[in-house]
Amino acid sequence: MQQPLTARRSSAISGHVTVPGDKSISHRALILASLATGTTRIDGLLEAEDVLATARAMETLGASVKREGDALQILGRGVGGLCPPETVLDFGNSGTASRLMLGVLAGYPWRVSLTGDESLCRRPMKRVLRPLSAMGLVVEDDKDTLPLTVVGTDDLLPIIYELPVPSAQVKSAVLLAGLHAPGKTTVIEPLPTRDHTERMLRYFGAEVNVAIGEDDSRAITVTGDAELRGAHVVVPGDPSSAAFLVAAALVCPGSDLMIANILLNPTRTGFLRTLKEMGADVEILNERDAAGEPVGDLRVRSSALKGIRVAPERAPSMIDEYPILAVLAAFAEGETRMEGLGELKVKESDRLAAAAAGLAACGVAARIEGDDLIVTGAQTVRGGGSVETHMDHRIAMSFLTLGFASEEPVVVDDIRMIATSFPNFVPLMGSLGARFG
Ligand code: S3P
C-alpha cells in the first residue's frame, strides 16, 4: 500500500543536527569486514534498508554481525573464506549491494541466484557482468537485469578494465573480484568516481595503487590474493542525505542550520561546489579526518540563488544530488542547465524524467534536451503538485523539500522508499521546523 505525504510551506529550518551514516561507506564496511580476518568494529553504520540488505547477504555467506551498544561487531571469514549461500540473495532496492556483491561472488566456485525489488530488477547489470565475465564469472542467463544466476570461480583472471561509464559500483565490483585473483587487477576511470572502496581496501591492509593521469583519469590497481585484517571503521554522515537539509535551509527564509560530521571526500562534494557557484551561504567548518575519510561540519543559511551551468564533468561527484539540485534550481534566478545526466536514467528510477515531471507538476518550467536538464527558476514556486516517486527515495525527499518553500502544498505519492537511505528523514525535518500533513 502506497504511503503518500504532503509537505507544506514552512518557516525557518534551523537547529543543530547530524544525519545518518554514509550509505556507500556503510556497504563497503560490511563487505570488507566480512572478507577480513578477525573482528571489525563499525561505528555510525547507516541502518537503513539498503545497507541491511548487504548485512543480511554477508550473514548468509557466513560472517557474524552482532550489535554492541551503538556499534556493530563483525567477525569476518577472510578473503576466500565465505560459505556458500543456501538461499537466493535478495538485495531489495539496492544497486550498490547487488553490484558490489557480484564482484565478491565472482571469486567463489558456487552457483548463486540474486534478486531484488521491482525497481532494482529494472536496472542494468551487464555493466558489472561484462568485466566480471572477462575475469571468469559465468552468467547463466543472457539478460541485463536481476533476477540472475551466476557461477563464480576460485581461478579468476586479473584484468585491466577501462570503465565505459563513470561508475563507482562497476569499479568496486572489479576491485573486489581482484582481491581473489592472482596478480594485479586494474580499473581505469576517465573521470574520478567515489573512491571509498580504494580507501577502505587500504585501510584494511590491501595493496592498492592509484596512478593519476594528466587528464585527471585514474588507474586503480589492487594486488590479488590479498589478506584483509579487521579494523575500526567510523562512518561519517552521508552528504547525499545532508543535501536535502541543506536545500531546505537555503530555500526556507530565515534558516540557520548546523549539520555536524559530514563526509567531505572530494569525490562526493560536487553538490557543495555547485551551491557555492549558485551563491549559497554554506560554510565548511572544523575539517578533520575520520578513519581515512575527510569530514567536517556545515553551516547553512537561507540564500538568494542564481541559475548556473553545471558541466558534465561535475556529474560523478554529485550524481545522487541532481534531483535536489533540480528543485533548488526552481528557486534560483534564471536558468540552470545541468548537463550530461545520462546516468540518471538508470538509477532507482529514471531520475531525469521523474525530476522533470515533478517540477512540471509543481508549475516549474523544466525541459530535457538529450541528457541535459534545464530548469528556469523564479522567486516564487507554485507547488500544488502531486508528484510520482517511482519507488525512488531521492525523488520523494526532493519534492517534499520543494513543498517546504512553495506557495501551495506538494503531495508525494509514496514515502516508503525513504527507509532505504534516510529512515528518520520525516521526523528529523519536522524537528527542524518543516511542516507535513
Ligand atoms: C554508489 C555509486 C553511484 C551512486 C550510488 C552509490 C556507490 O552509482 O549513484 O547511489 O556506493 O558506489 P554508480 O557507481 O552506478 O554511478
Coordinates of C-alpha atoms and ligand atoms in Angstrom, one line a residue:
M1 CA 0.0 0.0 0.0
Q2 CA 1.4 3.3 -1.0
Q3 CA 2.0 5.9 1.7
P4 CA 1.5 9.5 0.4
L5 CA 2.7 12.5 2.3
T6 CA 2.1 16.3 2.0
A7 CA 4.8 18.9 2.6
R8 CA 3.7 22.4 3.4
R9 CA 5.3 25.9 3.3
S10 CA 7.5 26.1 6.4
S11 CA 9.2 28.8 8.3
A12 CA 12.9 28.7 9.1
I13 CA 14.8 25.4 9.0
S14 CA 17.1 25.8 12.0
G15 CA 18.9 23.8 14.6
H16 CA 22.0 21.7 15.1
V17 CA 21.8 18.1 13.8
T18 CA 23.6 15.1 12.5
V19 CA 22.4 12.9 9.6
P20 CA 22.7 9.1 9.4
G21 CA 25.9 7.4 8.2
D22 CA 27.1 7.4 4.6
K23 CA 25.4 4.7 2.6
S24 CA 28.3 3.9 0.3
I25 CA 30.8 3.6 3.1
S26 CA 28.4 1.5 5.2
H27 CA 28.0 -1.1 2.4
R28 CA 31.8 -1.3 1.9
A29 CA 32.5 -1.5 5.6
L30 CA 30.2 -4.6 5.9
I31 CA 31.7 -6.3 2.9
L32 CA 35.3 -5.7 3.7
A33 CA 34.7 -6.6 7.4
S34 CA 33.3 -9.9 6.3
L35 CA 36.3 -10.5 4.0
A36 CA 38.8 -9.7 6.7
T37 CA 40.2 -12.0 9.3
G38 CA 39.4 -11.0 12.9
T39 CA 36.9 -8.6 14.2
T40 CA 35.8 -5.2 12.8
R41 CA 34.0 -2.6 14.8
I42 CA 31.8 -0.2 12.8
D43 CA 30.6 3.0 14.4
G44 CA 27.9 5.1 12.8
L45 CA 26.8 2.5 10.2
L46 CA 23.7 3.6 8.3
E47 CA 20.9 1.3 9.5
A48 CA 18.6 1.6 6.5
E49 CA 17.0 -0.9 4.2
D50 CA 19.8 -0.8 1.5
V51 CA 22.6 -1.4 3.9
L52 CA 20.6 -4.0 5.9
A53 CA 20.4 -6.0 2.6
T54 CA 24.2 -6.1 2.5
A55 CA 24.3 -7.1 6.1
R56 CA 21.9 -10.0 5.5
A57 CA 23.8 -11.1 2.5
M58 CA 27.1 -11.2 4.5
E59 CA 25.4 -13.2 7.3
T60 CA 24.0 -15.6 4.7
L61 CA 27.6 -16.0 3.5
G62 CA 28.9 -16.9 7.0
A63 CA 30.0 -13.6 8.5
S64 CA 28.8 -12.9 12.1
V65 CA 27.2 -9.5 12.5
K66 CA 26.4 -8.5 16.1
R67 CA 25.3 -5.3 17.8
E68 CA 27.4 -4.0 20.7
G69 CA 25.9 -0.8 22.1
D70 CA 25.7 1.7 19.3
A71 CA 28.4 -0.1 17.3
L72 CA 28.4 -3.3 15.2
Q73 CA 31.0 -6.1 15.6
I74 CA 31.7 -8.2 12.5
L75 CA 33.6 -11.4 12.7
G76 CA 35.0 -11.9 9.2
R77 CA 35.8 -15.1 7.3
G78 CA 38.9 -13.9 5.4
V79 CA 39.3 -13.4 1.6
G80 CA 38.2 -16.7 0.1
G81 CA 36.6 -17.9 3.4
L82 CA 32.9 -17.1 2.9
C83 CA 30.4 -20.0 2.9
P84 CA 28.1 -20.9 0.0
P85 CA 24.6 -19.4 0.5
E86 CA 21.7 -21.7 0.8
T87 CA 19.1 -19.2 -0.4
V88 CA 18.6 -16.7 -3.1
L89 CA 20.3 -13.4 -2.2
D90 CA 17.7 -10.6 -2.2
F91 CA 19.1 -7.1 -2.4
G92 CA 15.9 -5.2 -2.1
N93 CA 16.2 -1.7 -3.7
S94 CA 20.0 -1.6 -3.6
G95 CA 22.0 -1.3 -6.8
T96 CA 25.2 -0.9 -4.8
A97 CA 24.7 -4.0 -2.7
S98 CA 23.9 -6.2 -5.7
R99 CA 26.7 -5.0 -7.9
L100 CA 29.4 -5.0 -5.3
M101 CA 28.4 -8.5 -4.2
L102 CA 28.6 -9.8 -7.7
G103 CA 32.2 -8.8 -7.6
V104 CA 32.7 -10.7 -4.3
L105 CA 30.8 -13.8 -5.5
A106 CA 32.9 -13.9 -8.8
G107 CA 35.7 -15.3 -6.7
Y108 CA 33.8 -18.4 -5.3
P109 CA 33.0 -21.5 -7.3
W110 CA 29.3 -21.5 -6.4
R111 CA 26.1 -21.2 -8.3
V112 CA 24.3 -18.2 -6.7
S113 CA 20.9 -16.6 -7.5
L114 CA 20.4 -12.9 -6.9
T115 CA 17.3 -10.8 -7.0
G116 CA 15.8 -7.5 -5.8
D117 CA 12.6 -5.4 -5.8
E118 CA 10.7 -4.2 -8.9
S119 CA 13.0 -1.1 -9.2
L120 CA 16.3 -3.0 -8.8
C121 CA 15.1 -5.7 -11.3
R122 CA 14.8 -2.9 -14.0
R123 CA 18.4 -1.7 -13.5
P124 CA 21.3 -2.7 -15.8
M125 CA 23.6 -5.4 -14.5
K126 CA 25.7 -6.0 -17.7
R127 CA 27.9 -3.1 -16.7
V128 CA 29.3 -5.3 -14.0
L129 CA 28.7 -8.7 -15.6
R130 CA 30.8 -7.8 -18.6
P131 CA 34.2 -7.2 -16.8
L132 CA 33.4 -9.9 -14.3
S133 CA 32.8 -12.4 -17.1
A134 CA 36.2 -11.5 -18.6
M135 CA 37.6 -12.5 -15.2
G136 CA 35.8 -15.8 -15.2
L137 CA 32.3 -15.4 -13.8
V138 CA 29.7 -17.4 -15.7
V139 CA 26.3 -15.8 -16.1
E140 CA 23.6 -18.3 -16.7
D141 CA 21.0 -16.0 -18.2
D142 CA 21.9 -13.7 -21.1
K143 CA 20.0 -10.7 -19.7
D144 CA 20.8 -7.3 -18.3
T145 CA 18.6 -7.4 -15.2
L146 CA 18.0 -9.3 -12.0
P147 CA 16.9 -12.0 -11.1
L148 CA 20.1 -13.7 -12.3
T149 CA 22.1 -16.8 -11.5
V150 CA 25.9 -16.7 -11.7
V151 CA 28.7 -19.2 -11.2
G152 CA 32.0 -17.9 -9.9
T153 CA 35.4 -19.5 -9.9
D154 CA 38.3 -19.8 -7.5
D155 CA 40.5 -19.4 -10.5
L156 CA 39.8 -15.7 -11.5
L157 CA 41.9 -13.9 -14.1
P158 CA 43.2 -10.5 -13.2
I159 CA 42.2 -7.9 -15.9
I160 CA 42.8 -4.3 -16.9
Y161 CA 39.4 -2.7 -17.4
E162 CA 38.6 0.8 -18.7
L163 CA 35.1 1.9 -17.4
P164 CA 32.8 2.8 -20.3
V165 CA 30.6 4.8 -17.9
P166 CA 31.7 6.6 -14.8
S167 CA 30.5 4.2 -12.1
A168 CA 32.0 3.6 -8.7
Q169 CA 29.8 0.5 -8.4
V170 CA 31.4 -1.1 -11.5
K171 CA 34.9 0.0 -10.4
S172 CA 34.3 -1.5 -6.9
A173 CA 32.9 -4.8 -8.3
V174 CA 36.0 -5.3 -10.4
L175 CA 38.4 -4.4 -7.5
L176 CA 36.6 -6.7 -5.1
A177 CA 36.8 -9.5 -7.6
G178 CA 40.5 -8.6 -8.0
L179 CA 41.1 -9.4 -4.3
H180 CA 40.5 -13.1 -5.2
A181 CA 42.6 -13.1 -8.4
P182 CA 46.3 -13.7 -8.6
G183 CA 48.4 -10.7 -9.7
K184 CA 47.2 -7.2 -10.3
T185 CA 43.7 -6.1 -11.4
T186 CA 43.4 -2.6 -12.7
V187 CA 40.4 -0.3 -13.3
I188 CA 40.9 2.8 -15.4
E189 CA 38.4 5.6 -14.9
P190 CA 38.3 8.6 -17.3
L191 CA 36.6 10.7 -14.6
P192 CA 37.1 10.2 -10.9
T193 CA 34.2 8.5 -9.2
R194 CA 33.7 8.0 -5.4
D195 CA 36.9 6.3 -4.1
H196 CA 35.6 4.7 -0.8
T197 CA 36.5 1.2 -2.0
E198 CA 40.1 2.1 -2.7
R199 CA 40.5 4.0 0.6
M200 CA 38.9 1.3 2.7
L201 CA 40.8 -1.6 1.0
R202 CA 44.0 0.2 2.0
Y203 CA 42.6 0.8 5.5
F204 CA 42.0 -3.0 5.8
G205 CA 45.6 -3.7 4.7
A206 CA 45.2 -4.5 0.9
E207 CA 47.8 -3.1 -1.5
V208 CA 46.1 -0.5 -3.8
N209 CA 47.9 1.8 -6.1
V210 CA 46.3 4.8 -7.8
A211 CA 48.0 6.5 -10.8
I212 CA 46.5 9.9 -11.7
G213 CA 46.8 10.9 -15.3
E214 CA 47.4 14.5 -16.6
D215 CA 43.8 14.4 -17.9
D216 CA 42.6 13.6 -14.3
S217 CA 41.9 9.9 -15.3
R218 CA 42.8 7.3 -12.7
A219 CA 44.3 3.8 -13.0
I220 CA 43.5 1.9 -9.8
T221 CA 45.3 -1.3 -9.2
V222 CA 44.7 -3.9 -6.5
T223 CA 47.1 -6.7 -5.7
G224 CA 45.2 -10.0 -5.6
D225 CA 45.3 -13.0 -3.2
A226 CA 45.0 -10.2 -0.7
E227 CA 44.8 -10.5 3.1
L228 CA 42.5 -8.1 4.9
R229 CA 42.7 -7.5 8.6
G230 CA 39.7 -6.4 10.8
A231 CA 39.8 -2.7 11.6
H232 CA 37.8 0.1 13.3
V233 CA 35.6 1.9 10.9
V234 CA 33.9 5.2 11.7
V235 CA 31.2 6.1 9.2
P236 CA 30.7 9.8 8.7
G237 CA 27.3 11.5 8.0
D238 CA 26.0 11.0 4.4
P239 CA 26.4 14.1 2.3
S240 CA 23.8 12.8 -0.1
S241 CA 21.3 12.7 2.8
A242 CA 22.5 16.1 4.2
A243 CA 21.8 17.6 0.8
F244 CA 18.1 17.6 1.5
L245 CA 18.6 19.5 4.7
V246 CA 21.0 21.9 3.1
A247 CA 18.5 22.6 0.3
A248 CA 15.6 23.1 2.7
A249 CA 17.6 25.6 4.7
L250 CA 18.6 27.5 1.6
V251 CA 15.1 28.0 0.3
C252 CA 13.1 28.5 3.6
P253 CA 13.5 32.1 4.7
G254 CA 15.3 32.9 8.0
S255 CA 17.0 29.5 8.2
D256 CA 20.3 28.9 10.1
L257 CA 21.2 25.2 10.2
M258 CA 24.3 23.4 11.5
I259 CA 24.9 19.8 10.3
A260 CA 27.8 18.1 12.1
N261 CA 30.1 15.4 10.9
I262 CA 29.5 15.2 7.2
L263 CA 31.7 13.2 4.8
L264 CA 33.8 15.7 2.7
N265 CA 35.6 13.3 0.4
P266 CA 36.3 15.4 -2.8
T267 CA 34.7 12.7 -5.0
R268 CA 31.4 13.5 -3.2
T269 CA 31.5 17.3 -2.8
G270 CA 30.3 18.3 -6.3
F271 CA 27.0 19.5 -4.8
L272 CA 28.7 21.9 -2.3
R273 CA 30.9 23.2 -5.1
T274 CA 27.8 23.8 -7.3
L275 CA 25.9 25.5 -4.5
K276 CA 28.8 28.0 -4.0
E277 CA 28.6 28.9 -7.7
M278 CA 24.9 29.5 -7.2
G279 CA 25.6 31.9 -4.4
A280 CA 24.6 29.7 -1.5
D281 CA 25.7 30.6 2.0
V282 CA 27.2 27.2 3.0
E283 CA 30.3 27.3 5.3
I284 CA 32.5 24.3 5.9
L285 CA 33.9 24.2 9.4
N286 CA 36.2 22.1 11.5
E287 CA 37.6 19.9 8.7
R288 CA 39.2 16.7 10.1
D289 CA 39.9 13.1 9.3
A290 CA 37.7 10.1 10.4
A291 CA 39.2 6.7 9.8
G292 CA 40.7 7.6 6.4
E293 CA 37.9 9.9 5.1
P294 CA 37.8 13.7 5.4
V295 CA 34.8 15.1 7.4
G296 CA 33.6 18.5 8.6
D297 CA 30.6 20.4 9.8
L298 CA 28.3 22.5 7.6
R299 CA 26.6 25.8 8.4
V300 CA 23.8 26.8 6.0
R301 CA 21.8 30.0 5.9
S302 CA 18.9 30.9 3.6
S303 CA 20.2 32.4 0.4
A304 CA 19.2 34.0 -2.8
L305 CA 20.4 31.6 -5.5
K306 CA 21.2 32.2 -9.1
G307 CA 21.0 29.8 -12.0
I308 CA 24.2 28.4 -13.5
R309 CA 25.5 25.9 -16.0
V310 CA 26.6 22.6 -14.4
A311 CA 29.2 20.9 -16.6
P312 CA 29.0 17.1 -17.4
E313 CA 32.4 16.6 -15.7
R314 CA 30.8 17.5 -12.4
A315 CA 28.3 14.6 -12.6
P316 CA 30.2 11.8 -10.9
S317 CA 30.9 13.9 -7.8
M318 CA 27.3 14.7 -7.3
I319 CA 25.4 12.0 -9.2
D320 CA 22.8 11.4 -6.5
E321 CA 22.2 15.1 -5.8
Y322 CA 20.7 16.1 -9.2
P323 CA 17.1 15.7 -8.1
I324 CA 17.5 18.0 -5.2
L325 CA 19.7 20.4 -7.3
A326 CA 16.8 20.5 -9.8
V327 CA 14.5 21.5 -7.0
L328 CA 16.9 24.2 -5.9
A329 CA 17.2 25.4 -9.5
A330 CA 13.4 26.1 -9.4
F331 CA 14.0 28.7 -6.7
A332 CA 17.1 30.3 -8.4
E333 CA 17.1 33.4 -10.5
G334 CA 17.4 32.5 -14.2
E335 CA 18.2 29.3 -15.9
T336 CA 20.1 26.3 -14.5
R337 CA 21.5 23.9 -17.1
M338 CA 22.6 20.5 -15.8
E339 CA 24.5 18.7 -18.5
G340 CA 25.5 15.1 -19.1
L341 CA 22.9 13.3 -16.9
G342 CA 22.6 10.1 -18.9
E343 CA 23.4 8.0 -15.9
L344 CA 20.4 9.4 -14.0
K345 CA 18.1 7.4 -16.3
V346 CA 19.3 4.1 -14.7
K347 CA 19.1 5.0 -11.0
E348 CA 16.4 3.8 -8.6
S349 CA 14.0 5.4 -11.2
D350 CA 14.6 7.4 -14.4
R351 CA 15.5 10.4 -12.3
L352 CA 15.9 12.7 -15.3
A353 CA 12.3 12.1 -16.3
A354 CA 11.0 11.9 -12.7
A355 CA 12.6 15.2 -11.8
A356 CA 11.3 17.0 -14.9
A357 CA 7.8 15.6 -14.4
G358 CA 7.8 16.5 -10.7
L359 CA 8.9 20.1 -11.5
A360 CA 6.2 20.4 -14.2
A361 CA 3.6 19.2 -11.8
C362 CA 4.6 21.9 -9.4
G363 CA 4.4 24.7 -12.0
V364 CA 8.1 24.9 -12.7
A365 CA 9.4 25.3 -16.3
A366 CA 11.7 22.4 -16.8
R367 CA 12.8 20.6 -20.0
I368 CA 15.0 17.7 -21.1
E369 CA 17.3 18.2 -24.0
G370 CA 19.2 15.0 -24.8
D371 CA 20.9 14.2 -21.5
D372 CA 20.6 17.7 -20.1
L373 CA 18.0 19.1 -17.7
I374 CA 17.2 22.8 -18.0
V375 CA 15.2 24.5 -15.2
T376 CA 14.0 28.1 -15.2
G377 CA 13.8 29.4 -11.7
A378 CA 11.6 32.0 -10.1
Q379 CA 11.3 33.7 -6.8
T380 CA 8.1 32.1 -6.0
V381 CA 7.3 28.5 -6.9
R382 CA 3.7 27.5 -7.2
G383 CA 3.9 23.9 -5.9
G384 CA 0.5 22.3 -5.5
G385 CA 1.5 19.3 -7.5
S386 CA 1.0 15.6 -6.9
V387 CA 4.4 14.0 -7.6
E388 CA 5.1 10.4 -8.7
T389 CA 8.1 9.0 -6.9
H390 CA 8.5 5.7 -8.9
M391 CA 9.9 3.8 -5.9
D392 CA 12.7 6.3 -5.6
H393 CA 13.7 7.7 -2.2
R394 CA 15.6 10.7 -3.6
I395 CA 12.7 11.8 -5.7
A396 CA 10.4 11.6 -2.7
M397 CA 12.8 13.6 -0.4
S398 CA 13.5 16.2 -3.2
F399 CA 9.8 17.1 -3.8
L400 CA 8.9 17.1 -0.1
T401 CA 11.7 19.7 0.1
L402 CA 10.2 21.7 -2.7
G403 CA 6.9 21.7 -0.8
F404 CA 8.6 23.3 2.3
A405 CA 9.1 26.5 0.3
S406 CA 6.4 26.5 -2.4
E407 CA 3.2 28.6 -2.2
E408 CA 0.9 25.5 -2.2
P409 CA 1.5 22.1 -0.6
V410 CA 3.1 19.3 -2.5
V411 CA 2.0 15.7 -2.2
V412 CA 4.4 12.8 -3.0
D413 CA 2.7 9.6 -3.8
D414 CA 4.8 7.2 -1.6
I415 CA 7.4 7.8 1.1
R416 CA 8.1 4.2 1.9
M417 CA 11.3 4.1 -0.1
I418 CA 12.8 6.8 2.1
A419 CA 13.6 4.0 4.5
T420 CA 16.3 2.7 2.0
S421 CA 18.6 5.6 2.8
F422 CA 17.3 8.0 5.4
P423 CA 14.8 6.3 7.8
N424 CA 14.4 9.3 10.1
F425 CA 14.0 12.0 7.4
V426 CA 10.4 13.0 8.2
P427 CA 10.8 13.3 12.0
L428 CA 14.2 15.0 11.6
M429 CA 12.9 17.6 9.2
G430 CA 9.9 18.1 11.4
S431 CA 12.2 18.7 14.4
L432 CA 13.9 21.5 12.4
G433 CA 10.7 23.3 11.5
A434 CA 9.5 21.6 8.3
R435 CA 5.7 21.1 8.1
F436 CA 4.0 18.0 6.9
G437 CA 0.4 16.8 6.6
Ligands
S3P1 C1 27.4 4.3 -5.4 C2 27.7 4.8 -6.6 C3 26.8 5.6 -7.5 C4 25.6 6.1 -6.7 C5 25.1 5.1 -5.8 C6 26.1 4.6 -4.8 C7 28.3 3.5 -4.6 O1 26.3 4.7 -8.5 O2 24.7 6.6 -7.6 O3 24.0 5.7 -5.1 O4 28.2 3.3 -3.4 O5 29.3 3.0 -5.3 P1 27.2 4.4 -9.8 O6 28.5 3.9 -9.4 O7 26.5 3.4 -10.6 O8 27.3 5.7 -10.6

